[in-house]
Amino acid sequence: MEETEQFIMGDTACAEGAIACGCKFFAGYPITPATEVAERMAKRLPQVGGTYIQMEDEMASMAAILGASWGGLKSMTSTSGPGFSLMMENIGLGIIMEVPCVVVNVQRAGPSTGLPTLCAQGDMMQARWGSHGHYEIIALSASSPQELFDITIKAFNLSEKYRLPVLVLTDEVVGHMTEKVVIPPYDKIDVYPRRISTLPPEEYLPYVSDEDMVAPMVGVGEGYRIHSTGLTHDKRGYPVITAPVQKEMMDRLIYKIRNNVDDIVKYEEIEMADAEIVVIAYGISARPALKALEMARDRGIKCGMMKLITIWPFPEKRIKELAPQVRGFVVPEINYGQICLEVERCSAGKTEIVLVGHAGGAIFHPNEILEVISRL
Amino acid sequence: MKKQGIKELNGMPGKHPLSDLLRDDRMPHIWCPGCDIGTIFASCLTAIHESNIDYNDFAVISGIGCSGRAAGYVKLDSFHTTHGRAIPFATGLKIAKPKMKIIVFSGDGDLFTIGGNHFIHAARRNMDLTIICVNNFTYGMTGGQVASSTPFKARTSTTPNGNFERPFNLAYMAAAAGAAYVARWTTLHVRRLTNSILEAFNKKGFSFVEVISSCPTSFGRKNKLGPPLHIIQHFHKISVIKNSIHPKDANLDIEKEIVVGKFVDIERPTFFDLWEEIYPPIREKRGE
Ligand SMILES: Cc1ncc(C[n+]2csc(CCOP(=O)(O)OP(=O)(O)O)c2C)c(N)n1
């Protein structure tokens, strides 16, 4: 297969990324603006020996991808706000059972039905904390169809490496915009394979982890006769309803991510060498932010930008490092301040932070961001 | 009185006769004395044992509830999922592992109240799953609240003056939604129940076995049904076997009459049959 260039929609690029890295199962429920992901998967999966199934709701979609992933298939679902809310309980099941899979949220404006056809970035905190209990999650963000393609592959790889549902967060504008996407030959794509134990059934315990705190899996139907549960469980996967076992399990679920943040966290830095004002942006807002940065530079303002690719875990270390060195952070996001809260937390009062908020339904004009940069 | 182990009690040399299917390192189980789930679970294990199907080709999926704990006691690949979502989880697993026998073992509240939508859709798709439903007329696990299976006027902790809603007829709903196999038994019809579960395993498509069961602790006490044995003897006494009748006529009145039997046993193309019909090139591509 040759490298190809396609002129495709973000949602389509997301589906193509999944296919390119071997996704074989998609369960979903239509919702604007994520429907096109499902539609592309419905067309493409049968061509590659995979299965698309349209479930009766998003709770079922999420449950089905967990089941299929246990069955050994790379599995994905996609949705938007209302469906994302419905998936939350089973995202938690995926966290506690440690099931690799990918959940795409093409964000639209909420609360509730909100603006079904218009963009927002209002689910950033829901992505972090939306399922009950305390947990760590991985969420990646994309600001173009190309990035959606690349990040979907990355999401699958991280989900297999760290055994958890990985969230791809984008928004209506990126999902529906059509741009050039370069699709490399599939055999040139790095695919992280499932971590499979080589131990025989007598010796294998489902939740005994490797050094990086991630436990290798085994196939269903291969004689291991594993048990996995949403209840707190020990190394055997057996429910144990006690505080010490809760701690042992939770420590692993939390620290398998926290101890590996350097491997997981990715961001891009633009014009940072002499930057005094740093725009921290992600998703669609990173694009007008980039334009604002150029305009600011034209005016002689020493402005740089940190574009977040990994949203969760948050790139805490870098922001802590930058805070005492810069005059201020400008955080444009299509909500009333979510990622901005994290920036404030990490900066610990060491620099000035200005939110450029937006209610949703439209993207920023670069001038809106430029104006804040100029004022700082 | 000195406590006796299972060994002394049943006079058998150490192990449960189905111990190759039991996670005996998880005993004792959580089920209350007098609870019927154990009987249904044992019927299910016996059917697995008698099926001549390799144990490794089975997986058991449960939702949440007392019945849902079954997945944790069976020594097979087994998954204890979330409340109501066992069927969609099983659907995903079945698609990934089409050759495996996937059993969903769960309660009436789980399968028909919170999870009712998944039930009817899996039946409509004729997804190749075997659903075993412990119908104890209540939410046992949470202490006996009203469920969509609770009989009219029955007392539960959330219907202190009696249930003013009408219950579902689960067997009728299964049949109407498209199940290929539908049977109902009580926990005293052990032999028939086991046979039905076996038939269900061998049935192509969506098979459903409803088991009328007592919950002496949470349902029996509130409705003054008497001691556990009395309750199931009563269920058994008022049950009449009417094989092949239309499930809409399969009356379920725990005071007067419980119609049991095998109501549906039909051939209907399954999810997989129709998939293969619509997408033959894929089959070729897979080299089948
Ligand atoms: C989403 C959600 N809602 C409520 C509960 C609490 N809950 C646990 S078990 C149960 C009822 C189970 O009843 P049933 O399925 O009939 O099984 P039984 O315990 O009677 O065997 C409920 C409501 C839960 N675990 N999850």
XYZ file of C-alpha atoms and ligand atoms in Angstrom:
690
model
C 0.000 0.000 0.000
C 1.209 3.482 -0.934
C 0.947 6.635 1.097
C -2.224 8.441 0.052
C -3.499 11.948 0.371
C -7.190 12.287 0.947
C -9.418 15.294 1.236
C -11.690 14.187 4.047
C -13.774 15.323 6.965
C -12.389 15.130 10.502
C -14.893 12.484 11.550
C -13.937 10.410 8.520
C -10.244 10.840 9.290
C -10.888 9.609 12.804
C -12.536 6.451 11.451
C -9.692 5.991 8.953
C -7.168 6.248 11.768
C -8.992 3.500 13.624
C -9.061 1.271 10.550
C -5.413 1.999 9.801
C -4.263 0.695 13.173
C -6.423 -2.413 13.139
C -9.720 -1.506 14.795
C -12.107 -4.388 14.102
C -15.182 -3.492 16.118
C -17.311 -0.419 16.421
C -20.509 -0.130 18.442
C -22.257 3.188 18.384
C -25.386 5.249 18.347
C -25.919 8.156 15.945
C -25.458 11.655 17.282
C -24.526 14.932 15.667
C -21.688 15.837 15.170
C -20.135 12.377 15.598
C -22.429 10.435 13.282
C -19.994 10.511 10.391
C -17.474 8.527 12.414
C -20.042 5.742 12.768
C -21.074 5.990 9.140
C -17.518 5.638 7.932
C -16.920 2.707 10.263
C -20.106 1.024 9.023
C -18.741 1.219 5.508
C -15.108 0.424 6.223
C -15.198 -2.288 8.875
C -16.804 -4.959 6.695
C -14.096 -4.323 4.100
C -11.399 -5.245 6.596
C -13.146 -8.199 8.221
C -14.470 -6.194 11.137
C -17.955 -5.613 12.517
C -20.025 -2.489 12.919
C -23.070 -2.735 15.119
C -25.483 0.037 15.845
C -26.602 -0.408 19.412
C -29.807 0.733 21.065
C -28.089 3.489 23.063
C -24.700 4.688 24.243
C -24.733 2.625 27.433
C -25.000 -0.439 25.233
C -22.366 0.874 22.816
C -19.847 1.324 25.574
C -20.657 -2.055 27.138
C -20.364 -3.751 23.744
C -16.909 -2.366 23.020
C -15.721 -3.603 26.411
C -17.033 -7.086 25.615
C -15.493 -7.067 22.144
C -12.168 -5.844 23.461
C -12.102 -8.688 25.981
C -12.752 -10.891 22.985
C -9.524 -9.593 21.467
C -10.755 -6.998 18.973
C -9.500 -3.452 18.889
C -12.750 -1.635 19.642
C -14.078 1.880 19.441
C -17.180 3.994 19.856
C -17.868 7.632 19.110
C -20.389 10.092 20.416
C -21.092 13.649 21.501
C -22.231 15.266 24.761
C -25.530 13.514 25.527
C -24.122 10.137 24.531
C -20.876 10.805 26.376
C -22.934 11.304 29.532
C -24.634 7.946 28.973
C -21.305 6.184 28.498
C -19.854 7.306 31.771
C -20.818 4.350 33.931
C -19.297 1.841 31.552
C -16.205 3.961 31.000
C -15.734 3.362 34.731
C -16.192 -0.363 34.136
C -13.481 -0.170 31.491
C -11.201 1.603 33.964
C -11.671 -0.926 36.757
C -11.608 -4.013 34.512
C -8.723 -2.414 32.590
C -10.059 -2.834 29.099
C -8.246 -1.270 26.130
C -10.639 0.677 23.867
C -11.157 4.114 22.373
C -14.034 6.533 22.974
C -14.316 9.530 20.661
C -16.219 12.615 21.777
C -16.880 15.135 19.012
C -18.006 17.910 21.311
C -21.034 20.089 20.760
C -22.406 22.816 22.986
C -24.372 21.800 26.065
C -25.740 21.475 28.685
C -28.291 18.893 27.616
C -29.251 18.956 23.940
C -27.699 22.401 23.714
C -26.512 23.248 20.219
C -26.435 19.868 18.476
C -24.830 21.157 15.304
C -22.410 23.687 16.751
C -19.106 23.364 18.480
C -17.921 23.673 22.051
C -15.182 22.411 24.330
C -17.397 21.950 27.333
C -16.698 18.304 28.145
C -13.065 18.619 29.150
C -13.771 18.158 32.840
C -16.433 15.559 32.181
C -13.779 13.615 30.318
C -11.603 13.857 33.398
C -14.132 13.198 36.123
C -17.394 12.136 34.486
C -17.492 8.586 35.772
C -17.878 8.106 39.500
C -15.045 7.344 41.867
C -11.481 8.527 41.611
C -9.480 7.369 38.635
C -6.884 8.393 36.112
C -7.773 8.665 32.464
C -5.993 9.419 29.216
C -7.587 11.967 26.889
C -6.107 13.353 23.694
C -7.202 16.328 21.687
C -7.128 17.103 17.977
C -7.425 20.361 16.060
C -7.470 19.125 12.470
C -8.569 16.091 10.454
C -4.919 15.052 10.134
C -4.475 15.220 13.877
C -7.678 13.272 14.388
C -6.281 10.545 12.166
C -2.950 10.492 14.010
C -4.391 10.837 17.480
C -6.911 8.054 17.028
C -4.006 5.712 16.316
C -2.157 7.066 19.292
C -5.249 6.551 21.439
C -5.449 2.892 20.464
C -1.774 2.434 21.233
C -2.020 4.063 24.641
C -5.134 2.060 25.453
C -3.297 -1.184 24.761
C -0.149 -0.092 26.525
C -1.870 1.090 29.697
C -5.000 -1.066 29.524
C -7.743 1.503 29.794
C -10.335 3.337 27.708
C -8.624 6.279 26.026
C -10.691 9.317 25.106
C -10.297 11.285 21.892
C -11.688 14.769 22.379
C -12.430 16.943 19.447
C -15.290 19.222 18.488
C -17.917 19.852 15.863
C -15.768 22.168 13.760
C -12.816 19.785 13.533
C -15.153 16.825 13.095
C -16.939 18.464 10.194
C -14.104 20.339 8.506
C -12.628 18.863 5.373
C -8.880 19.051 4.873
C -6.019 17.119 3.424
C -5.108 14.012 5.380
C -1.984 12.017 4.639
C -2.546 8.344 5.240
C 0.679 6.391 5.486
C 0.948 2.802 4.317
C -0.622 0.712 7.089
C 2.536 -1.333 7.539
C 4.430 1.846 8.347
C 2.112 2.666 11.240
C 3.369 1.863 14.715
C 0.808 -0.350 16.363
C 1.140 -1.259 20.017
C -0.037 -4.851 20.278
C -2.091 -6.259 23.119
C 0.010 -7.190 26.093
C -0.502 -10.907 26.323
C 0.807 -13.028 29.153
C 3.005 -15.967 28.242
C 2.261 -17.743 31.515
C 0.286 -20.985 31.439
C -3.233 -20.946 32.938
C -2.118 -22.514 36.249
C 0.283 -19.648 36.892
C -1.569 -16.704 35.392
C -3.400 -14.197 37.572
C -5.297 -11.502 35.683
C -4.230 -8.522 37.759
C -0.586 -9.200 38.486
C 1.241 -6.381 36.772
C 4.523 -5.888 34.999
C 7.062 -3.362 36.203
C 5.136 -0.439 34.738
C 2.114 -1.509 36.844
C 0.129 -2.751 33.857
C -1.068 -6.350 33.938
C -0.815 -8.418 30.749
C -4.069 -9.909 29.459
C -5.005 -13.287 28.043
C -7.513 -14.260 25.403
C -11.038 -15.315 26.275
C -11.811 -18.905 25.328
C -8.211 -20.029 25.673
C -8.513 -21.996 28.864
C -7.466 -19.325 31.329
C -10.976 -19.078 32.703
C -10.520 -15.576 33.987
C -12.945 -13.569 36.030
C -13.240 -9.821 35.750
C -15.613 -7.631 37.713
C -16.600 -4.046 38.299
C -16.303 -4.735 42.020
C -13.069 -4.011 43.829
C -10.901 -7.045 43.203
C -7.621 -8.665 44.082
C -4.906 -10.015 41.793
C -7.052 -13.010 40.910
C -9.774 -10.678 39.735
C -11.949 -11.856 42.630
C -14.128 -9.342 44.446
C -12.836 -8.440 47.891
C -14.854 -5.806 49.676
C -12.276 -4.373 52.038
C -10.339 -1.140 52.416
C -6.873 -2.742 52.035
C -7.752 -4.411 48.732
C -9.403 -1.208 47.520
C -6.139 0.584 48.236
C -4.026 -2.009 46.495
C -6.211 -1.943 43.388
C -6.635 1.837 43.336
C -2.930 2.493 43.811
C -2.261 0.483 40.708
C -5.050 2.053 38.638
C -3.824 5.516 39.592
C -0.070 5.042 39.512
C 0.078 3.054 36.295
C -0.802 6.422 34.735
C 0.843 8.870 37.142
C 4.171 7.052 37.080
C 4.179 7.064 33.306
C 3.134 10.650 32.566
C 6.401 11.392 30.806
C 5.625 8.654 28.324
C 2.005 9.677 27.908
C 2.029 13.475 27.882
C 2.558 15.168 24.531
C 2.298 18.822 23.562
C 3.731 21.129 20.928
C 5.563 24.326 21.651
C 5.592 27.168 19.166
C 7.828 30.251 19.356
C 8.644 29.519 22.960
C 12.353 30.422 23.035
C 11.823 34.048 24.093
C 8.122 33.935 24.917
C 6.880 36.154 27.718
C 3.226 35.473 27.100
C 2.170 31.915 26.433
C -1.126 30.887 24.927
C -2.202 27.455 26.138
C -4.696 26.073 23.655
C -6.095 22.802 22.380
C -8.542 21.445 19.832
C -10.140 23.894 17.445
C -9.158 26.869 19.620
C -5.488 26.172 18.937
C -6.019 27.339 15.350
C -7.258 30.900 15.911
C -4.744 30.996 18.783
C -1.935 30.298 16.348
C -3.116 33.120 14.128
C -3.319 35.419 17.137
C 0.243 34.467 18.026
C 1.462 35.447 14.555
C -0.377 38.754 14.772
C 1.073 39.409 18.210
C 4.585 38.694 16.966
C 3.980 41.154 14.112
C 3.249 43.740 16.773
C 6.461 42.865 18.540
C 4.873 41.005 21.438
C 6.968 38.076 22.604
C 4.247 35.523 22.450
C 4.523 31.743 22.336
C 2.104 28.883 22.394
C 1.747 25.554 24.067
C -0.622 23.375 22.144
C -1.955 20.514 24.215
C -2.232 17.114 22.602
C -2.587 15.130 25.799
C -5.232 16.787 27.914
C -5.347 14.141 30.632
C -3.045 13.488 32.357
C -2.468 17.228 32.353
C 1.022 18.443 31.318
C 1.526 19.680 34.819
C 5.305 19.505 34.934
C 5.838 21.794 31.956
C 3.341 24.380 33.117
C 4.874 24.445 36.596
C 8.235 25.004 34.948
C 6.991 27.800 32.694
C 4.875 29.675 35.238
C 7.685 31.531 37.043
C 9.400 32.335 33.725
C 6.548 34.030 31.858
C 4.475 37.146 32.272
C 1.230 35.372 31.733
C -0.754 32.484 30.332
C -3.699 33.065 28.021
C -6.140 30.172 27.839
C -8.736 30.308 25.065
C -11.364 27.600 25.315
C -14.978 27.235 24.284
C -16.340 26.968 27.798
C -16.342 29.187 30.882
C -13.000 27.942 32.155
C -12.085 24.280 32.516
C -8.515 23.717 31.361
C -7.867 27.213 32.650
C -8.513 25.869 36.161
C -5.774 23.304 35.670
C -3.398 25.975 34.403
C -4.173 28.048 37.496
C -3.583 25.061 39.744
C -0.235 24.257 38.154
C 0.880 27.882 38.102
C 0.235 28.249 41.830
C 0.016 32.024 41.664
C 3.400 32.416 39.994
C 2.071 34.167 36.914
C -1.018 35.876 35.633
C -3.635 33.707 33.934
C -6.345 35.006 31.669
C -9.187 32.902 30.410
C -10.595 33.696 26.992
C -13.922 32.004 27.414
C -16.719 31.322 24.986
C -20.260 30.046 25.487
C -20.123 27.787 22.454
C -21.759 27.744 19.057
C -18.847 29.402 17.265
C -15.097 29.404 17.327
C -12.857 32.284 18.351
C -11.850 35.030 16.016
C -8.068 35.455 16.332
C -8.690 39.073 17.322
C -10.477 37.984 20.479
C -7.375 36.143 21.594
C -4.994 38.812 20.283
C -6.766 41.476 22.268
C -6.140 39.579 25.512
C -2.520 38.912 24.581
C -2.007 42.625 23.885
C -3.541 43.668 27.196
C -1.277 41.456 29.294
C -23.093 -27.843 68.010
C -19.891 -28.490 66.127
C -19.906 -26.860 62.675
C -19.764 -29.344 59.878
C -17.954 -28.806 56.625
C -19.537 -29.619 53.297
C -17.481 -32.797 53.318
C -19.179 -34.245 56.360
C -22.563 -32.913 55.374
C -22.947 -34.561 52.022
C -20.713 -37.513 52.708
C -18.766 -36.939 49.501
C -15.027 -37.073 49.339
C -14.130 -33.407 49.633
C -15.349 -31.779 46.500
C -18.588 -30.573 45.041
C -19.623 -32.812 42.135
C -19.413 -29.796 39.832
C -16.247 -28.448 41.387
C -14.490 -28.358 38.034
C -16.953 -25.587 37.157
C -16.921 -23.820 40.492
C -14.510 -21.297 41.886
C -14.560 -23.106 45.208
C -11.845 -20.758 46.456
C -14.632 -18.165 46.508
C -16.933 -20.078 48.813
C -18.903 -19.314 50.897
C -21.115 -17.442 48.446
C -23.209 -14.394 49.321
C -26.613 -15.949 48.713
C -28.942 -16.073 51.740
C -30.052 -19.343 53.317
C -33.157 -20.486 51.459
C -32.344 -18.469 48.328
C -33.110 -20.198 45.040
C -30.303 -18.726 42.958
C -28.053 -21.636 43.915
C -30.514 -24.125 42.436
C -30.628 -22.244 39.153
C -26.878 -21.828 39.138
C -26.462 -25.576 39.740
C -28.878 -26.333 36.878
C -26.852 -24.077 34.637
C -23.581 -25.774 35.629
C -25.131 -29.203 35.187
C -26.269 -28.229 31.713
C -22.771 -26.970 30.884
C -21.369 -30.223 32.216
C -23.778 -32.342 30.196
C -23.483 -30.304 27.020
C -20.422 -32.018 25.541
C -19.155 -28.562 24.711
C -15.601 -27.768 25.771
C -15.695 -25.709 28.971
C -13.273 -23.277 27.399
C -15.885 -22.445 24.786
C -18.244 -20.978 27.378
C -18.296 -17.516 28.866
C -20.720 -16.281 31.512
C -21.723 -12.643 31.745
C -23.737 -11.131 34.572
C -25.118 -7.752 35.442
C -25.515 -6.532 38.999
C -27.641 -8.105 41.706
C -27.630 -11.249 43.795
C -28.173 -13.289 40.631
C -25.417 -11.327 38.966
C -22.909 -12.776 41.393
C -23.138 -16.069 39.498
C -20.449 -14.914 37.074
C -18.044 -14.716 39.976
C -18.613 -18.273 41.115
C -18.375 -20.114 37.831
C -14.933 -21.338 36.839
C -15.201 -20.253 33.235
C -14.269 -17.032 31.484
C -16.697 -14.784 33.292
C -17.522 -11.119 33.515
C -19.481 -9.269 36.151
C -20.466 -6.028 34.426
C -22.737 -3.090 35.298
C -26.396 -3.001 36.264
C -28.498 -3.787 33.200
C -25.646 -3.969 30.700
C -24.751 -7.649 30.686
C -26.487 -8.226 27.352
C -24.686 -5.523 25.350
C -21.368 -6.568 26.905
C -22.170 -10.147 25.882
C -23.115 -8.927 22.406
C -19.667 -7.405 21.935
C -17.952 -10.525 23.221
C -20.079 -12.785 21.043
C -19.199 -10.786 17.934
C -15.522 -11.073 18.836
C -15.841 -14.767 19.650
C -18.680 -16.075 17.477
C -17.877 -19.714 18.154
C -18.194 -19.393 21.909
C -21.378 -20.089 23.879
C -22.164 -16.926 25.735
C -24.470 -17.239 28.727
C -26.001 -14.225 30.411
C -27.046 -15.088 33.953
C -28.803 -12.285 35.804
C -31.843 -11.077 37.697
C -35.206 -9.817 36.494
C -34.461 -6.270 37.642
C -31.169 -6.277 35.832
C -32.399 -7.835 32.603
C -35.873 -6.339 32.317
C -36.089 -3.153 34.331
C -32.857 -1.234 34.002
C -31.713 -3.417 31.104
C -35.033 -4.069 29.352
C -34.158 -2.128 26.251
C -31.040 -4.214 25.661
C -33.045 -7.390 26.153
C -35.600 -6.620 23.470
C -32.987 -5.436 21.012
C -30.798 -8.506 21.448
C -33.914 -10.641 20.909
C -34.866 -8.608 17.849
C -31.366 -9.117 16.421
C -31.603 -12.800 17.319
C -28.156 -12.452 18.787
C -26.773 -15.864 19.607
C -26.906 -15.651 23.405
C -28.486 -17.751 26.138
C -30.188 -15.625 28.764
C -31.002 -17.196 32.114
C -33.176 -14.924 34.195
C -33.700 -15.434 37.904
C -37.172 -13.999 38.386
C -37.609 -13.496 42.104
C -40.120 -10.669 41.604
C -37.940 -8.101 43.289
C -34.575 -6.364 43.659
C -33.029 -8.867 46.012
C -29.624 -7.275 46.368
C -30.847 -3.883 47.495
C -33.302 -5.286 50.001
C -36.499 -5.965 48.104
C -37.807 -2.960 46.237
C -40.491 -3.046 43.574
C -39.353 -4.225 40.121
C -41.047 -4.419 36.740
C -41.739 -8.083 37.545
C -43.313 -7.484 40.952
C -46.875 -8.868 41.056
C -49.762 -6.429 41.369
C -50.448 -5.660 45.045
C -47.279 -7.371 46.297
C -45.554 -5.619 49.148
C -42.010 -4.422 48.736
C -39.968 -1.897 50.678
C -40.923 0.815 48.187
C -44.542 -0.264 47.789
C -45.438 -0.517 51.469
C -49.151 -0.579 50.683
C -48.780 -2.966 47.794
C -47.617 -2.609 44.193
C -50.018 -0.470 42.160
C -48.310 -1.155 38.820
C -48.719 -4.123 36.532
C -45.752 -6.412 35.945
C -44.286 -7.544 32.650
C -44.798 -11.060 31.409
C -41.140 -11.721 30.665
C -41.685 -14.791 28.505
C -44.242 -12.986 26.376
C -41.959 -10.006 25.988
C -39.080 -12.242 24.917
C -41.247 -13.986 22.338
C -42.720 -10.750 21.027
C -39.256 -9.252 20.617
C -38.116 -12.212 18.523
C -36.474 -14.796 20.795
C -35.943 -18.155 19.104
C -36.345 -20.098 22.313
C -38.436 -19.228 25.367
C -39.063 -21.394 28.414
C -40.211 -20.821 31.963
C -39.776 -23.122 34.941
C -39.773 -22.860 38.689
C -36.831 -23.864 40.832
C -38.549 -27.122 41.731
C -38.628 -28.197 38.072
C -34.911 -28.871 38.288
C -34.691 -31.618 35.681
C -36.842 -29.747 33.180
C -35.000 -26.541 33.856
C -31.638 -28.181 33.242
C -32.922 -29.703 30.002
C -34.224 -26.346 28.886
C -30.892 -24.681 29.540
C -29.215 -27.426 27.526
C -31.664 -26.902 24.678
C -31.047 -23.192 24.902
C -27.285 -23.699 24.501
C -27.885 -25.731 21.388
C -30.411 -23.305 19.968
C -29.166 -21.078 17.203
C -30.136 -17.548 18.110
C -31.485 -15.777 21.135
C -32.654 -18.186 23.807
C -34.366 -17.205 27.010
C -35.022 -19.259 30.119
C -37.020 -17.600 32.887
C -36.838 -19.242 36.279
C -39.482 -18.489 38.872
C -37.594 -18.261 42.066
C -38.169 -17.386 45.671
C -36.371 -14.662 47.528
C -37.389 -15.550 51.069
C -35.368 -12.759 52.667
C -36.410 -9.782 50.594
C -39.679 -10.764 48.935
C -41.037 -13.719 50.896
C -40.913 -12.101 54.294
C -42.661 -8.912 53.216
C -45.440 -10.901 51.581
C -45.748 -13.450 54.382
C -45.021 -16.318 52.033
C -43.636 -18.514 54.786
C -40.384 -20.448 55.036
C -38.225 -20.917 51.906
C -39.196 -24.503 51.197
C -42.835 -23.622 51.615
C -42.574 -20.867 49.016
C -41.138 -23.031 46.282
C -43.460 -25.894 47.120
C -46.302 -23.443 46.690
C -44.908 -22.186 43.349
C -44.523 -25.737 42.206
C -47.983 -26.746 43.365
C -49.741 -23.973 41.478
C -47.672 -24.381 38.343
C -49.107 -26.092 35.307
C -47.019 -27.258 32.393
C -48.386 -25.983 29.113
C -45.731 -26.522 26.483
C -46.077 -24.627 23.212
C -48.873 -22.340 24.280
C -48.699 -18.762 23.141
C -46.639 -16.968 25.770
C -49.258 -14.242 26.051
C -51.404 -16.901 27.681
C -48.589 -18.037 29.955
C -50.222 -16.734 33.087
C -48.042 -15.814 36.003
C -50.036 -15.271 39.168
C -48.096 -16.309 42.238
C -51.278 -16.811 44.215
C -53.263 -18.928 41.783
C -51.432 -20.217 38.731
C -47.959 -20.223 37.242
C -47.886 -21.511 33.678
C -44.536 -23.127 32.912
C -43.149 -24.968 29.920
C -41.355 -24.408 26.697
C -43.308 -21.774 24.813
C -41.141 -20.950 21.828
C -38.677 -23.073 19.885
C -38.403 -21.731 16.356
C -35.839 -21.336 13.624
C -35.059 -17.744 12.783
C -31.997 -16.453 11.017
C -29.556 -15.108 13.567
C -27.585 -11.872 13.582
C -24.663 -13.796 12.123
C -26.736 -15.576 9.450
C -28.081 -12.289 8.146
C -24.734 -10.565 8.367
C -23.190 -13.279 6.224
C -26.069 -13.010 3.788
C -25.584 -9.290 3.300
C -21.788 -9.294 3.330
C -20.620 -12.431 1.475
C -17.449 -10.788 0.115
C -16.166 -10.452 3.627
C -16.514 -14.151 4.197
C -14.448 -14.750 1.102
C -11.898 -12.237 2.218
C -11.493 -14.070 5.491
C -10.815 -17.211 3.476
C -13.821 -19.074 4.850
C -26.933 1.936 37.860
C -27.257 1.241 39.111
N -28.411 1.528 39.750
C -28.714 0.884 40.898
C -27.878 -0.065 41.413
C -28.227 -0.747 42.702
N -28.633 -2.139 42.531
C -27.780 -3.153 42.728
S -28.477 -4.652 42.501
C -29.981 -3.948 42.138
C -31.187 -4.765 41.841
C -30.925 -6.127 41.385
O -32.123 -6.795 41.200
P -32.250 -8.044 40.263
O -31.583 -7.775 38.965
O -33.672 -8.445 40.202
O -31.350 -9.148 40.961
P -31.492 -9.909 42.350
O -30.641 -9.157 43.332
O -32.935 -9.914 42.751
O -30.956 -11.252 42.066
C -29.904 -2.568 42.199
C -31.053 -1.669 41.970
C -26.674 -0.321 40.712
N -25.789 -1.235 41.130
N -26.412 0.316 39.568
